[in-house]
mmCIF file of C-alpha atoms and ligand atoms in Angstrom:
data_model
loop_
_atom_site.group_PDB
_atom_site.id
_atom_site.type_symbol
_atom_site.label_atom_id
_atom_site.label_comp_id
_atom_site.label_asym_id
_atom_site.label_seq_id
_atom_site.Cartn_x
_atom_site.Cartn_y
_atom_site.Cartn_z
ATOM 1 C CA UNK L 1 0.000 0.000 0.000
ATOM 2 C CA UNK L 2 1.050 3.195 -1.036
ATOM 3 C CA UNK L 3 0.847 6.905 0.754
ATOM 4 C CA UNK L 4 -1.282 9.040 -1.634
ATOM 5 C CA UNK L 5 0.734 12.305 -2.113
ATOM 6 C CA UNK L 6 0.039 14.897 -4.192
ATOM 7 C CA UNK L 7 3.005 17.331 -4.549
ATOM 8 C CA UNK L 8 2.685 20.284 -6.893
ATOM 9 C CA UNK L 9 6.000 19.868 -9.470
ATOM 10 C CA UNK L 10 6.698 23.519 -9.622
ATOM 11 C CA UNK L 11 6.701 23.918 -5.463
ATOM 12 C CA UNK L 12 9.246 21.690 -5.432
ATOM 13 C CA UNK L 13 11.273 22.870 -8.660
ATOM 14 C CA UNK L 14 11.298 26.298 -6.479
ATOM 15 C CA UNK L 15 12.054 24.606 -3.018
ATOM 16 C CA UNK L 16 15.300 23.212 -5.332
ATOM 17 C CA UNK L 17 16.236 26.198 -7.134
ATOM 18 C CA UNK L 18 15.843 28.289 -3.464
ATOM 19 C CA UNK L 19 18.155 25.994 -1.786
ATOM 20 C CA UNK L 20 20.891 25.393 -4.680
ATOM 21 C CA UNK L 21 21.025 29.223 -5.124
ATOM 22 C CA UNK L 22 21.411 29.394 -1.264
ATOM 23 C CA UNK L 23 24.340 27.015 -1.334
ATOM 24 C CA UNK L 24 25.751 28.538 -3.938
ATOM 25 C CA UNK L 25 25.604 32.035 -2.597
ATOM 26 C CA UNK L 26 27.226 30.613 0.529
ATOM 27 C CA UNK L 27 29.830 28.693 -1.197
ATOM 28 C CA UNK L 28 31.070 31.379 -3.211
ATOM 29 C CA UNK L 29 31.194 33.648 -0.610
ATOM 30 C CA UNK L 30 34.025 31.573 1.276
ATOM 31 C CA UNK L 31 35.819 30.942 -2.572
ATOM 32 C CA UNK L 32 35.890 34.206 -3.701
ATOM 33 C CA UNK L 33 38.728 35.457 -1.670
ATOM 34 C CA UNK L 34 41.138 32.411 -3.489
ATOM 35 C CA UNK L 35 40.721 34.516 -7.001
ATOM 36 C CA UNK L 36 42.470 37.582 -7.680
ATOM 37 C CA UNK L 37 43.185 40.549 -6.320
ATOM 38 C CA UNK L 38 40.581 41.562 -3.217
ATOM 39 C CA UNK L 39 42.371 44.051 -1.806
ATOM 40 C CA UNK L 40 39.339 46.443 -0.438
ATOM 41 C CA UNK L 41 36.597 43.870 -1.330
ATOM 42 C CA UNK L 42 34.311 44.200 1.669
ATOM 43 C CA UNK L 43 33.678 40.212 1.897
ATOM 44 C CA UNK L 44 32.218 38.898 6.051
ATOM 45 C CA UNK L 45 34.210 35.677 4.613
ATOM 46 C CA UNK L 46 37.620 37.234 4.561
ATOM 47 C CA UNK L 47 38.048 38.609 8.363
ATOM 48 C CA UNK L 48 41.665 40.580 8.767
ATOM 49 C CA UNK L 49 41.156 41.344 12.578
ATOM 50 C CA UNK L 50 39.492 40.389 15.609
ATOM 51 C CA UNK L 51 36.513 40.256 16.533
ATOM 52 C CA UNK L 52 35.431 39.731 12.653
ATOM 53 C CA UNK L 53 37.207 36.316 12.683
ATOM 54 C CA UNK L 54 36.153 35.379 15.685
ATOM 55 C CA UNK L 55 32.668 36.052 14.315
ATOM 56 C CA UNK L 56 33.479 34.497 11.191
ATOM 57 C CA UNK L 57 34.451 31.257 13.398
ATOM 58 C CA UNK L 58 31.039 31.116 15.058
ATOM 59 C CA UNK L 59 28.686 31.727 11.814
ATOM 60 C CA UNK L 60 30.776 28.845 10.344
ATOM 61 C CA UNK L 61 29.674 26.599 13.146
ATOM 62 C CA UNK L 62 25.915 27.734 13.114
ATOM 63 C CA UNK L 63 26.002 27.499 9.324
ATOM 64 C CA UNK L 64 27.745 23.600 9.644
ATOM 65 C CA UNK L 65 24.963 22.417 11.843
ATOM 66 C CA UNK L 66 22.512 24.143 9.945
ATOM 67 C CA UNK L 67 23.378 23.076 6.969
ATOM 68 C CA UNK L 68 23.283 18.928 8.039
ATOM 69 C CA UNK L 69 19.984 19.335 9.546
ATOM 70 C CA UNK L 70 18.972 20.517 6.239
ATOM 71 C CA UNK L 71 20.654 17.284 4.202
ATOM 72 C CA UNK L 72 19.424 15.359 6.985
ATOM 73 C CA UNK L 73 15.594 16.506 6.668
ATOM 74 C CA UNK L 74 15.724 17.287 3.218
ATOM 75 C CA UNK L 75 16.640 14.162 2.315
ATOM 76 C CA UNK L 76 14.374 12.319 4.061
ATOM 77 C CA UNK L 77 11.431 14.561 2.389
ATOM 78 C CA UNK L 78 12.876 14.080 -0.659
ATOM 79 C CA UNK L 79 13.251 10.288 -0.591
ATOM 80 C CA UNK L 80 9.669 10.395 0.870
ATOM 81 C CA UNK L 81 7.794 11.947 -1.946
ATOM 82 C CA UNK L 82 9.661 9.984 -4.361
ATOM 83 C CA UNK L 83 9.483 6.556 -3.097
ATOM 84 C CA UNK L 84 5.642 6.707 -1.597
ATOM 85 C CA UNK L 85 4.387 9.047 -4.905
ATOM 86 C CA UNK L 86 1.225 8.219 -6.373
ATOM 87 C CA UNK L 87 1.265 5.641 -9.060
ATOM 88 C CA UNK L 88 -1.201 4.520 -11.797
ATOM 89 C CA UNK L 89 -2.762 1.215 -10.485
ATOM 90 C CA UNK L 90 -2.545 2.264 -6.882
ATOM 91 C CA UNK L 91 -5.578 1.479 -4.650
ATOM 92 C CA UNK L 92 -7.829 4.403 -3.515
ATOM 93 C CA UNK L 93 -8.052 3.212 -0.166
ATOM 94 C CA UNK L 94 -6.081 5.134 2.622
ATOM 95 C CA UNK L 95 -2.897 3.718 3.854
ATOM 96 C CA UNK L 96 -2.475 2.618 7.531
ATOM 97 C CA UNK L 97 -2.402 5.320 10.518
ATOM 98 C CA UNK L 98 0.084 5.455 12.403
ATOM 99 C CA UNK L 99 -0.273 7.250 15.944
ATOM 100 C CA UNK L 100 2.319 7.780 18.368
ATOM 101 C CA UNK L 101 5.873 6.774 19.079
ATOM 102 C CA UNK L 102 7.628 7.480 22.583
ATOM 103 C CA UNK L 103 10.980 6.649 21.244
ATOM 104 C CA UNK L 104 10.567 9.166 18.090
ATOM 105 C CA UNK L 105 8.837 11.884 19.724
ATOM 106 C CA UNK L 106 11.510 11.977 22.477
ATOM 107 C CA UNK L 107 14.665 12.026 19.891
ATOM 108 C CA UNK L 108 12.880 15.019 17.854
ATOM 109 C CA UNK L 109 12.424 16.887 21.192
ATOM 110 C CA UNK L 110 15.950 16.080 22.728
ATOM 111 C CA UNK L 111 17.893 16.752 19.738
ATOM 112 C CA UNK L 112 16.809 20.340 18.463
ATOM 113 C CA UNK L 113 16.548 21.501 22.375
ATOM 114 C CA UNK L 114 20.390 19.871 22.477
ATOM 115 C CA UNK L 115 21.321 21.521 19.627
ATOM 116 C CA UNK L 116 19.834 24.785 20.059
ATOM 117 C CA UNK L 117 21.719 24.536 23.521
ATOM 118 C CA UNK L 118 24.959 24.317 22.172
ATOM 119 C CA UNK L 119 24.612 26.771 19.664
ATOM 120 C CA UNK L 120 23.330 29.341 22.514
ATOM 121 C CA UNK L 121 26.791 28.611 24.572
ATOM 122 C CA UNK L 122 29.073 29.130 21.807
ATOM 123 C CA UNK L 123 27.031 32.199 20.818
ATOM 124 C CA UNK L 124 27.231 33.722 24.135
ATOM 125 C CA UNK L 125 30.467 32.859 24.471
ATOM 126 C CA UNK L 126 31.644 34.716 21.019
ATOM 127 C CA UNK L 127 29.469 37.671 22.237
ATOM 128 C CA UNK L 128 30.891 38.226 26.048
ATOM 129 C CA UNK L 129 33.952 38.026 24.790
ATOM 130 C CA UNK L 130 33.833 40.537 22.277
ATOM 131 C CA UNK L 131 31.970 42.684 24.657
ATOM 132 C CA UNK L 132 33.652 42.057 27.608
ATOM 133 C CA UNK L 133 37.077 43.310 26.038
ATOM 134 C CA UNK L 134 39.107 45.816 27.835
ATOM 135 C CA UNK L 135 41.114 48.470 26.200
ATOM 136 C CA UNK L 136 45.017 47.457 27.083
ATOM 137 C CA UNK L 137 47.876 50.380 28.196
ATOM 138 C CA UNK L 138 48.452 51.557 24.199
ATOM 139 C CA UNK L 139 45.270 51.176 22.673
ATOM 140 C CA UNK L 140 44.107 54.156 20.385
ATOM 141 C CA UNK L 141 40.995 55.141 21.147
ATOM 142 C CA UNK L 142 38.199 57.216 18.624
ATOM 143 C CA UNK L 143 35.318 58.866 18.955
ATOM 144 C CA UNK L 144 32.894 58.392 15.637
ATOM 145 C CA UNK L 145 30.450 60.857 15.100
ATOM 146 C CA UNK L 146 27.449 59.893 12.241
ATOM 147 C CA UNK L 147 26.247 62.544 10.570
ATOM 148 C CA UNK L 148 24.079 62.827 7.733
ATOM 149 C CA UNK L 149 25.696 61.558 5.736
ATOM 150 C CA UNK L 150 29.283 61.447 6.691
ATOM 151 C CA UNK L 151 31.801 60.926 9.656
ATOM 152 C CA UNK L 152 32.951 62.681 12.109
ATOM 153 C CA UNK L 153 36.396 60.837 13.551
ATOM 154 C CA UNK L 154 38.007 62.096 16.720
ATOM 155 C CA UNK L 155 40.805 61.438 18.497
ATOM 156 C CA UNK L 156 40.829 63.431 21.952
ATOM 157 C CA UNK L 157 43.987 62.078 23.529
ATOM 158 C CA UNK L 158 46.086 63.071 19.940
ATOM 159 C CA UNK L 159 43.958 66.430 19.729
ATOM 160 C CA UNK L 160 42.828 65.246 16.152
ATOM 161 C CA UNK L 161 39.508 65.607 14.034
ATOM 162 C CA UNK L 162 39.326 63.994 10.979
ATOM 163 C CA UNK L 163 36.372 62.897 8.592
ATOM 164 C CA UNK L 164 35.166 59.659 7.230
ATOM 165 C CA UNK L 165 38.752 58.069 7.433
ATOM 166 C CA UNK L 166 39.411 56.270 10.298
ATOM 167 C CA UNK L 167 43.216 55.562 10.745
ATOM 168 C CA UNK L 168 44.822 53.388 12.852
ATOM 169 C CA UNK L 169 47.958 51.450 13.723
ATOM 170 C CA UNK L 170 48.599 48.097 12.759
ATOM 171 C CA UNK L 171 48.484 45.596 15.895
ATOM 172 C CA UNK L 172 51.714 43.398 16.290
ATOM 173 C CA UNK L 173 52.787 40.839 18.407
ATOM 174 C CA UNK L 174 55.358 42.726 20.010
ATOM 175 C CA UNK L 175 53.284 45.815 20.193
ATOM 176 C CA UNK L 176 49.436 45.228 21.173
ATOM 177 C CA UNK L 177 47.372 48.141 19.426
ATOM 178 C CA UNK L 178 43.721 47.683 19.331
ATOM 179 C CA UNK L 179 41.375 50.348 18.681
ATOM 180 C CA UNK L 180 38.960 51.187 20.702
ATOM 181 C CA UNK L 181 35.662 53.158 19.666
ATOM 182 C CA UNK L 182 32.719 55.356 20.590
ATOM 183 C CA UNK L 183 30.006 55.708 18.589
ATOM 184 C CA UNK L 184 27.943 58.831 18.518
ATOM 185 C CA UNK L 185 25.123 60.243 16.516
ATOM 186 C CA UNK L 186 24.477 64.017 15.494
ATOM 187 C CA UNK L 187 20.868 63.287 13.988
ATOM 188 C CA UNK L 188 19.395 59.933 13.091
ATOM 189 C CA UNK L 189 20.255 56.176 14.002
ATOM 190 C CA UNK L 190 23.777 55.071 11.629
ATOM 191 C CA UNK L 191 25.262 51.794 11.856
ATOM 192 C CA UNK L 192 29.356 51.144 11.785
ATOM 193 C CA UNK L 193 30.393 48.474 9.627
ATOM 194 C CA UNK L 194 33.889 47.794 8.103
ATOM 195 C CA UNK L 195 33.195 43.953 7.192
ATOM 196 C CA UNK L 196 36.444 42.374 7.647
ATOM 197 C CA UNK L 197 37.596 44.299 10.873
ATOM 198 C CA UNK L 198 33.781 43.799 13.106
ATOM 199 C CA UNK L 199 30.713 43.708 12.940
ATOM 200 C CA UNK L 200 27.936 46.254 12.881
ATOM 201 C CA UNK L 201 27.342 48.376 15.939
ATOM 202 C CA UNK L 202 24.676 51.299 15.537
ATOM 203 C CA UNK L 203 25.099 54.928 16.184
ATOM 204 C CA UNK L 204 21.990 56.180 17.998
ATOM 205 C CA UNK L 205 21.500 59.697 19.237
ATOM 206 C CA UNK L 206 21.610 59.941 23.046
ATOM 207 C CA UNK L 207 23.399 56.690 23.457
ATOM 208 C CA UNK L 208 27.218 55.979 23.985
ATOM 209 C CA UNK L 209 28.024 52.710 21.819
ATOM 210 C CA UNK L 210 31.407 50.968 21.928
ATOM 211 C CA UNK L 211 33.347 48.876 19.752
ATOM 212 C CA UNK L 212 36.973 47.867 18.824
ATOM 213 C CA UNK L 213 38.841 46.145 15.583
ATOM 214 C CA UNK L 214 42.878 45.028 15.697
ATOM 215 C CA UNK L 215 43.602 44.813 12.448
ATOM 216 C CA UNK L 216 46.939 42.908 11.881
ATOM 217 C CA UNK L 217 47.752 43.930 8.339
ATOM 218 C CA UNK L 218 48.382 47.309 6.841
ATOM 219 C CA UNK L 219 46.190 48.887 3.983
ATOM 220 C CA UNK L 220 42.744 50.320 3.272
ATOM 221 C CA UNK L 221 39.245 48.523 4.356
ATOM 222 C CA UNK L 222 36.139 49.816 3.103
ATOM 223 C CA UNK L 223 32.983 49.880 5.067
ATOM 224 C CA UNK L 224 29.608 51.946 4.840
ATOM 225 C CA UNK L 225 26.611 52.775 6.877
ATOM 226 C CA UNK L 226 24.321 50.093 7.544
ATOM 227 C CA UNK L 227 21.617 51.874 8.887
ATOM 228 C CA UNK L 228 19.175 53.467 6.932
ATOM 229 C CA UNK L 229 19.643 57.364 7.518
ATOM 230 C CA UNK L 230 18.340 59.127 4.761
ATOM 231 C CA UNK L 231 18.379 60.327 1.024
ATOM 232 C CA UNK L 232 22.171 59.753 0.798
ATOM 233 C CA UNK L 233 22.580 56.702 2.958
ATOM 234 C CA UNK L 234 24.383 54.785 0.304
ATOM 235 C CA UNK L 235 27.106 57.600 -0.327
ATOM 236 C CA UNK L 236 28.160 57.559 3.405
ATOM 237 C CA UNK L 237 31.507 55.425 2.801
ATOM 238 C CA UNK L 238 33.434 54.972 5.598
ATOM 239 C CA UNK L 239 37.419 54.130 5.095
ATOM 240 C CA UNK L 240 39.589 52.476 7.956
ATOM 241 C CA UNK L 241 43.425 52.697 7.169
ATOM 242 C CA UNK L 242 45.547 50.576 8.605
ATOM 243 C CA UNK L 243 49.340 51.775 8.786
ATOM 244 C CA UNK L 244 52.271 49.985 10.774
ATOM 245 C CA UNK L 245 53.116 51.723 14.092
ATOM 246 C CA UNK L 246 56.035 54.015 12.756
ATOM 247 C CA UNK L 247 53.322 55.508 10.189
ATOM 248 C CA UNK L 248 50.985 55.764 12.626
ATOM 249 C CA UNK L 249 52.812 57.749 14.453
ATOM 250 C CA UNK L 250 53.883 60.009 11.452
ATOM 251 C CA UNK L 251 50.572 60.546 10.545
ATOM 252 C CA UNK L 252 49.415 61.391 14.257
ATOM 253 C CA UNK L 253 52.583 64.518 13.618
ATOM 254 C CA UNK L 254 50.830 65.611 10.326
ATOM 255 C CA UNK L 255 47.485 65.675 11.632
ATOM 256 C CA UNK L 256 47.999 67.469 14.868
ATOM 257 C CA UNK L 257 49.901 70.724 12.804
ATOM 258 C CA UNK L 258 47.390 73.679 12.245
ATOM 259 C CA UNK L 259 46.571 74.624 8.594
ATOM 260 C CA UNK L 260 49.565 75.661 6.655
ATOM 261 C CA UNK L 261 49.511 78.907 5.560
ATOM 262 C CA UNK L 262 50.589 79.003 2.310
ATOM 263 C CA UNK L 263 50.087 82.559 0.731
ATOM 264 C CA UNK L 264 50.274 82.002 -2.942
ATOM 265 C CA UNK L 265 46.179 81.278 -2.163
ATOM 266 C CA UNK L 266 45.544 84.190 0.150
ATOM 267 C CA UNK L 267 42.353 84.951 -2.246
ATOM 268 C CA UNK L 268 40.593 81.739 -1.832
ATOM 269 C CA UNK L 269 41.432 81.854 2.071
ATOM 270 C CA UNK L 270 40.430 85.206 2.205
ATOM 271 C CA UNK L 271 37.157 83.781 0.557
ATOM 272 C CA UNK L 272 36.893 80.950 2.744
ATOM 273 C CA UNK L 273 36.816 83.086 5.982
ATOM 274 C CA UNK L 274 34.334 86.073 4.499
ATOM 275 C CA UNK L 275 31.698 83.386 3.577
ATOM 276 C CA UNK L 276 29.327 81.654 5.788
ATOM 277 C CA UNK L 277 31.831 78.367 5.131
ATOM 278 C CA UNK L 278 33.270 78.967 8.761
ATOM 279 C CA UNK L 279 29.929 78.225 10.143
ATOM 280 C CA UNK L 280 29.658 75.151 9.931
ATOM 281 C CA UNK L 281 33.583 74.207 9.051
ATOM 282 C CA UNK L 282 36.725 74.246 10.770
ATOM 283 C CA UNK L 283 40.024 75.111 9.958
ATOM 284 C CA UNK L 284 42.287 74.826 12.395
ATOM 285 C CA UNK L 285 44.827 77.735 12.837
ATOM 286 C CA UNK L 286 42.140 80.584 11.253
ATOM 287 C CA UNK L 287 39.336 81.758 12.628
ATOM 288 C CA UNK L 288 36.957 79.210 10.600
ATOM 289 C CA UNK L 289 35.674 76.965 14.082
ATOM 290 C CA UNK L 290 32.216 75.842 12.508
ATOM 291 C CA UNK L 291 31.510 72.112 13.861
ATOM 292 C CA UNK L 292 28.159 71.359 11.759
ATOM 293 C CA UNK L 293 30.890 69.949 8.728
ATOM 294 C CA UNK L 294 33.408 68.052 8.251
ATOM 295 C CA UNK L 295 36.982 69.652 9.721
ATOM 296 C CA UNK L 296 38.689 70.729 6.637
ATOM 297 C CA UNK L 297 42.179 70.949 8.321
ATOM 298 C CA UNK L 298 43.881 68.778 6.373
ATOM 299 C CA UNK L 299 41.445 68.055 3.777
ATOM 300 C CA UNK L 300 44.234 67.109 1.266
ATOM 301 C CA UNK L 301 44.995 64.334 3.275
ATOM 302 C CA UNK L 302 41.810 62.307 2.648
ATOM 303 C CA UNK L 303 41.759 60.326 -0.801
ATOM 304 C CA UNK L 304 37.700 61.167 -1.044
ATOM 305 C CA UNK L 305 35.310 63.700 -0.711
ATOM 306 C CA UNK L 306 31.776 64.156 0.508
ATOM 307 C CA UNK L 307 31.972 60.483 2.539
ATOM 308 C CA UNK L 308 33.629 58.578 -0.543
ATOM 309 C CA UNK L 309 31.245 59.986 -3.394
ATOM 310 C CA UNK L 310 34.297 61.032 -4.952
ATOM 311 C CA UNK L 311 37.634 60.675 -5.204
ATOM 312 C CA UNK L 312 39.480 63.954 -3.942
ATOM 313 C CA UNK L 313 40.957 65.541 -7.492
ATOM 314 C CA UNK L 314 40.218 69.436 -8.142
ATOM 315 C CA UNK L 315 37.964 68.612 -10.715
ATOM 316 C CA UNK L 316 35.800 66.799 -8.487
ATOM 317 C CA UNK L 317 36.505 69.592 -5.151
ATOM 318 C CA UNK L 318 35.433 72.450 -8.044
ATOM 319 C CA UNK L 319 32.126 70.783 -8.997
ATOM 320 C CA UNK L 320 31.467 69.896 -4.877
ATOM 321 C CA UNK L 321 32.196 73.481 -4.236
ATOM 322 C CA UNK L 322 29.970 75.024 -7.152
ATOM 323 C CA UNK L 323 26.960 73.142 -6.401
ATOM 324 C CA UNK L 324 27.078 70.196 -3.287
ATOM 325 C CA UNK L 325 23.659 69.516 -4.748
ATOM 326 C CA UNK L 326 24.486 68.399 -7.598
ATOM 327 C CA UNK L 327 26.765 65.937 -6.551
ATOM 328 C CA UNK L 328 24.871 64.534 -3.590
ATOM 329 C CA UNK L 329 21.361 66.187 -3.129
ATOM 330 C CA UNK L 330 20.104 66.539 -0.252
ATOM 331 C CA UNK L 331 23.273 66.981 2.002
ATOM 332 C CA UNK L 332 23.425 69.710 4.413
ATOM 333 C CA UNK L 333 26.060 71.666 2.487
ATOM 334 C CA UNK L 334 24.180 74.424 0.477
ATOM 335 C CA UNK L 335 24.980 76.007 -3.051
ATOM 336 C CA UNK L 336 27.302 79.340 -1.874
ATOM 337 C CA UNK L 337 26.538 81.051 -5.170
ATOM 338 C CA UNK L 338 29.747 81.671 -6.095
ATOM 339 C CA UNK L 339 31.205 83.090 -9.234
ATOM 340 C CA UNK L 340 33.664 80.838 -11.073
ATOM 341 C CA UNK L 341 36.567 83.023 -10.421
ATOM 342 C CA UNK L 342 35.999 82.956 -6.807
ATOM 343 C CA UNK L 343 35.175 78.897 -6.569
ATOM 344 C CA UNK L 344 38.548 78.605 -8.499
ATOM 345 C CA UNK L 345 39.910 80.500 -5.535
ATOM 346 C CA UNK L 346 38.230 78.905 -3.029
ATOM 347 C CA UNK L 347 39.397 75.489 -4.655
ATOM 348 C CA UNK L 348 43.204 76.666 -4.969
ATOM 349 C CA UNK L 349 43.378 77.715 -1.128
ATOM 350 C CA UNK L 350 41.923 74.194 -0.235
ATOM 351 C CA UNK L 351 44.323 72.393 -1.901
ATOM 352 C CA UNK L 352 47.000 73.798 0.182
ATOM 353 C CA UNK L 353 45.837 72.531 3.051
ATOM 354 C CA UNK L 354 47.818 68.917 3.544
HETATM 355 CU CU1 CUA H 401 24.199 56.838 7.924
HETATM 356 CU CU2 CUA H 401 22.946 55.208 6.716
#
């Protein structure tokens, strides 16, 4: 006798082409790193500092046992609607009922509760430990400000202010240097997330979040807002770059200097400080002390502009001065009006500052 089962073909074409897609997804996700050059490729499968490889450890465990419970049950489901399908020649009558097993009902209770169980402990685990971490004697710690849309990064043991670069030293075995964060908003909830240094920790106004990354290895990771803010939520590009400890320590020198004053752009400067720029910008060394923008101190340090729209050339600093709109509408920083002449200037005096 024969279980009567009538099992729509396409429901189960799409249950298979869900799951295969799944897997494959997945799968290439951990491959992808083995071909060519990823250097900035923002892939959770390709951690390059704790905690995102300890996170990267744990999803792998949760995704194992998830992944054999799904063999395990679709397989059985599978082999079920194949081997009892209906068949021409099969009697109408209704196979035997079958009700209650103590033996079965206890192994599908005992198992998922033992599973879950385990799961839960090395979760916790993975989270306390991440949480529970204690800034060392030599850690460099940050303050990140969202905005919207871009990133306010200071450093108030160096006397730094920066924008929507976050640098940081390298952390070595002889030397220990994690970084250590705050996370503030200005306006609406923003979410931190570099990929392969953490994971995401929110920004919400009125709260004091913390995080921390130790990256190991030297270069540029790329990250964004994960939070929903706004209009320009996708063009709010956050860059963390990593530089061995003697850089570090260079670029700590650079940043703290005051503007340089270099008078072959005394117009433009003069510009600068008679317009309603120094309201919301600062410059360190003039009188510009605005705090609603980005710092502008050493703006020619940064390889993009308006929270990585851009990359940072004149071309692209002239059009962001003429009209911000244009290039990102709907951020904060307003058309000045300017005539060319003076936004060429303006331009020429912010390309001295280094
Ligand atoms: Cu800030 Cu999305």
């Amino acid at each position: 006798m024969r279980l009567h089962l009538y099992v729509n073909q396409r429901t189960l074409r799409a249950v298979f082409v869900f799951a295969f897609s799944l897997f494959c997804i997945i799968g290439l996700g951990y491959l992808e790193p083995a071909f060519g050059q990823n250097d900035g490729v923002t892939n959770i499968f390709r951690p390059l500092s704790q905690p995102a490889q300890e996170i990267k450890e744990t999803s792998f465990l949760v995704l194992v046992v998830c992944a054999v419970i799904f063999i395990v049950v679709g397989g059985l489901l599978v082999y079920s609607i194949v081997r009892f399908r209906h068949r021409a020649g099969d009697e109408a009558s209704e196979p035997p009922q079958v009700y209650g097993s103590n033996q079965i009902e206890l192994a599908w209770t005992v198992m998922p509760i033992l599973i879950v169980f385990v799961l839960i402990l090395v979760t916790s685990r993975t989270i306390a430990d991440i949480q529970n971490r204690k800034p060392p004697p030599g850690a460099v710690q940050a303050t990140v400000v969202g905005h919207q849309w871009w990133w306010e990064i200071r450093y108030p043991e160096l006397g730094i202010v920066t924008a929507n670069e976050l640098h940081v030293p390298a952390s070595t075995v002889d030397s220990r240097q994690p970084t250590f964060l705050k996370l503030l908003s200005a306006d609406v909830a923003h979410s931190f997330w570099v990929p392969q240094l953490a994971g995401k920790t929110d920004l919400i106004p009125n709260r004091e979040n913390r995080m921390w990354i130790e990256p190991t290895k030297p270069g540029t990771y790329l990250g964004n807002c994960a939070e929903y803010c706004g209009t320009q939520h996708a063009r709010m590009l956050i860059r963390v770059i990593v530089h061995s400890p003697d850089e570090f320590v260079r670029w700590v020198k650079d940043q703290q200097q005051v503007a340089s004053e270099d008078t072959s752009a005394a117009a433009g400067r003069k510009a600068f400080l008679a317009n309603s720029c120094v309201n919301c910008h600062t410059i360190r060394g003039t009188s510009a002390q605005g705090k609603f923008g980005p710092d502008l101190t050493h703006l020619m340090s940064r390889e993009t502009l308006a929270a990585g729209a851009v990359p940072n050339t004149a071309d692209n600093l002239r059009q962001w001065v003429r009209d911000p709109q244009k290039a990102k509408v709907g951020c904060l920083m307003p058309n000045m009006q300017m005539t060319d002449q003076e936004v060429d200037q303006l331009v020429a005096y912010l390309q001295t500052l280094k």
